[in-house]
Each structure stands twice: as C-alpha cells, then as structure tokens.
mmCIF file of C-alpha atoms in Angstrom:
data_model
loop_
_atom_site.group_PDB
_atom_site.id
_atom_site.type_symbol
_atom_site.label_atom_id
_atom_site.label_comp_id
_atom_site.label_asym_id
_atom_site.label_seq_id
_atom_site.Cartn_x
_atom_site.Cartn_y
_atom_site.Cartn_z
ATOM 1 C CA UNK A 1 33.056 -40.200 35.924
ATOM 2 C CA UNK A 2 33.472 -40.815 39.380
ATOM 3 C CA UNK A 3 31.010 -41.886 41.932
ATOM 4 C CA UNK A 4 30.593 -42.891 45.452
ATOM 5 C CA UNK A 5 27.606 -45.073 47.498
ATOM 6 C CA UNK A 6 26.787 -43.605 50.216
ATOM 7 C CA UNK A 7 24.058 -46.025 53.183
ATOM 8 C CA UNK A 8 21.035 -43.744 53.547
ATOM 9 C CA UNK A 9 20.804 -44.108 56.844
ATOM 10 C CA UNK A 10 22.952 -44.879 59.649
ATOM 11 C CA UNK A 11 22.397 -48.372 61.135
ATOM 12 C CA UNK A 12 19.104 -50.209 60.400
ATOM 13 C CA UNK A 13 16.414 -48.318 58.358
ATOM 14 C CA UNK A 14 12.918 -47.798 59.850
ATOM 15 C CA UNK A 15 10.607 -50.901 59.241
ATOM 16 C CA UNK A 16 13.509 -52.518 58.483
ATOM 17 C CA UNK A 17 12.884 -56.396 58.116
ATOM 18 C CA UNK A 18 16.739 -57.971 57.176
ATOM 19 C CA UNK A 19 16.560 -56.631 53.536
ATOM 20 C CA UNK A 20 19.791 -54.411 52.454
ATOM 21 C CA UNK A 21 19.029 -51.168 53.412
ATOM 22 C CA UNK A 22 18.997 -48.217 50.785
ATOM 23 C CA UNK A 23 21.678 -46.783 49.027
ATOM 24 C CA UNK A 24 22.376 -43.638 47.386
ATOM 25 C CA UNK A 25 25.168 -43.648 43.943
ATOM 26 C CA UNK A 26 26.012 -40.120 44.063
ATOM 27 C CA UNK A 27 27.722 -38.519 40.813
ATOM 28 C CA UNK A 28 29.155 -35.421 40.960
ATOM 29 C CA UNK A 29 29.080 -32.662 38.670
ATOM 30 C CA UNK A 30 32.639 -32.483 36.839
ATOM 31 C CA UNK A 31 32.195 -28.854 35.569
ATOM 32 C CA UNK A 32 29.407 -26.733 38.672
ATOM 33 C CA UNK A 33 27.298 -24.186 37.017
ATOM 34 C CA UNK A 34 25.847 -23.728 40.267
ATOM 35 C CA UNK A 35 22.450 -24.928 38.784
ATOM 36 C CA UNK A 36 22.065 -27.715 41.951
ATOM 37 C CA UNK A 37 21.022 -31.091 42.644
ATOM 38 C CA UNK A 38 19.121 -33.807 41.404
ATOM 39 C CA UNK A 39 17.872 -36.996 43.159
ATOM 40 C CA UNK A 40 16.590 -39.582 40.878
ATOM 41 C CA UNK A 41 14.405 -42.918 42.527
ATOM 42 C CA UNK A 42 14.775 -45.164 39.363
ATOM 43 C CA UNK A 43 11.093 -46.444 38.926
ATOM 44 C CA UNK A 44 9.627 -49.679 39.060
ATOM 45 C CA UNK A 45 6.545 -49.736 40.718
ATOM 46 C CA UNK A 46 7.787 -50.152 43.860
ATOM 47 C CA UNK A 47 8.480 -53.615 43.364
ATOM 48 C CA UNK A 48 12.104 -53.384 41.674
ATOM 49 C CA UNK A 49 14.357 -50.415 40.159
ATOM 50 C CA UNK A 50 14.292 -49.154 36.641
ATOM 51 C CA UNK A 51 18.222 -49.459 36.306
ATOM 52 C CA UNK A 52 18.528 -47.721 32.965
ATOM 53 C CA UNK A 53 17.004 -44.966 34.802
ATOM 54 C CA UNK A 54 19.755 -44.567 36.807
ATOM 55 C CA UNK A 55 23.471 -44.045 36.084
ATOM 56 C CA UNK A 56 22.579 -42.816 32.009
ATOM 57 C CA UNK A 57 20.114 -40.140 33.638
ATOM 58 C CA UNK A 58 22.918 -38.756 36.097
ATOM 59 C CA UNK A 59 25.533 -39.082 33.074
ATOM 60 C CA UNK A 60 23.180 -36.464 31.527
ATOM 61 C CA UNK A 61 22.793 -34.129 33.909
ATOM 62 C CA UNK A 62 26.194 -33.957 35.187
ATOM 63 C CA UNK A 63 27.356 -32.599 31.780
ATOM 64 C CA UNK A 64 24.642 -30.000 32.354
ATOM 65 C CA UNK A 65 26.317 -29.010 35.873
ATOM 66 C CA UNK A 66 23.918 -30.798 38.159
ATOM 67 C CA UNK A 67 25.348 -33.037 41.037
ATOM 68 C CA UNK A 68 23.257 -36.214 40.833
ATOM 69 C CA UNK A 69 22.216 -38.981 43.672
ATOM 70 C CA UNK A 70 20.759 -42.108 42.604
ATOM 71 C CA UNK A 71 18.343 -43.428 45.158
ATOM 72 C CA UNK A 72 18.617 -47.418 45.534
ATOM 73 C CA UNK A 73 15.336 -47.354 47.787
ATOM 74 C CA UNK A 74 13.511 -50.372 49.583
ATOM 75 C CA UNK A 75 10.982 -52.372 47.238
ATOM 76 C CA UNK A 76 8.445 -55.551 47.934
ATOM 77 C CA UNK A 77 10.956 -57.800 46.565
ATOM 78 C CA UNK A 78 12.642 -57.023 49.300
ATOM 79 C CA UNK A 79 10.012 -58.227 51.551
ATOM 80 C CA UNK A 80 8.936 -54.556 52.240
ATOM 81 C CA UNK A 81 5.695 -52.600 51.552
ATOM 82 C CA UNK A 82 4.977 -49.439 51.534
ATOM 83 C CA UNK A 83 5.578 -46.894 53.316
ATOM 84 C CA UNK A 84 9.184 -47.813 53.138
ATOM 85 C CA UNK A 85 9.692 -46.736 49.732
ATOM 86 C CA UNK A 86 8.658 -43.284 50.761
ATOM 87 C CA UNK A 87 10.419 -42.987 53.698
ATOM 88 C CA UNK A 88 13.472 -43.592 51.624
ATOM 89 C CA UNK A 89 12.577 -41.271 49.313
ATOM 90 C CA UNK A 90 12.068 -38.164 52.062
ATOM 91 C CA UNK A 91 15.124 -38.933 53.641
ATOM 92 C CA UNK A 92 17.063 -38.926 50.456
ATOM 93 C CA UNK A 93 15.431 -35.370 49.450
#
C-alpha cells in the first residue's frame, strides 16, 4: 500500500502559533470502483489523535475502492485551541 503526506496548507496555517502544521496521509485506492473519497480526522478530543483510527481505517476502505486521506489536524497539545481543529478539518473536506 502506498501512500503520500501531503502539508494542508501552503506556508503557515491560520492561527498558526510555531506548532507543525497539519498533514494529510493520503492512501489511494489500488482497485477504483468509482465509489469516492473518504477523509478520516482520527479522534481524540481535540487534544491528541486516535492513531489506530487512522492508517487500519484507510486499509479498509481502500479494499472497498475508496481513496482515503488521513487528516493529521492541529490539537491543544500543540499549543492550539479551537477553532483550529476545525479549520483543518474544512480545508481538508
């Protein structure tokens, strides 16, 4: 399975305050059903990610057909509070 990180935004991030700035993993589908996309934001409660809810979820659905991006978005242990979470999350979608 390959995959490829991709920055989320070009240059610094809005709000951004020195942390790493977000990061998609994006898995592509090996065999297109033309069934579309998925972006998953690996929970946490906005304070870190849910890891296991990342790469085995987009294992999944590629052998269903679906391209997958994992969403690595900004979280208060990163020094950051909302609304930078979400303003990951709309730019990803």
């Amino acid at each position: 399975m390959s995959q490829k990180i991709i920055d989320l935004w070009e240059g610094n991030a809005p709000l951004y305050n020195g942390e790493a700035n977000p990061t998609f993993e994006f898995y592509p589908a090996q065999n297109k059903k033309g069934r579309g996309t998925v972006v998953i934001c690996p929970g946490g409660a906005y304070w870190n990610h849910a890891h296991h809810e990342g790469k085995n979820y987009a294992e999944f659905l590629n052998k269903c057909g679906l391209d997958v991006f994992v969403l690595y978005y900004r979280v208060a242990s990163t020094h950051n509070k909302f609304p930078s979470s979400l303003l990951d999350a709309r730019r990803a979608i």
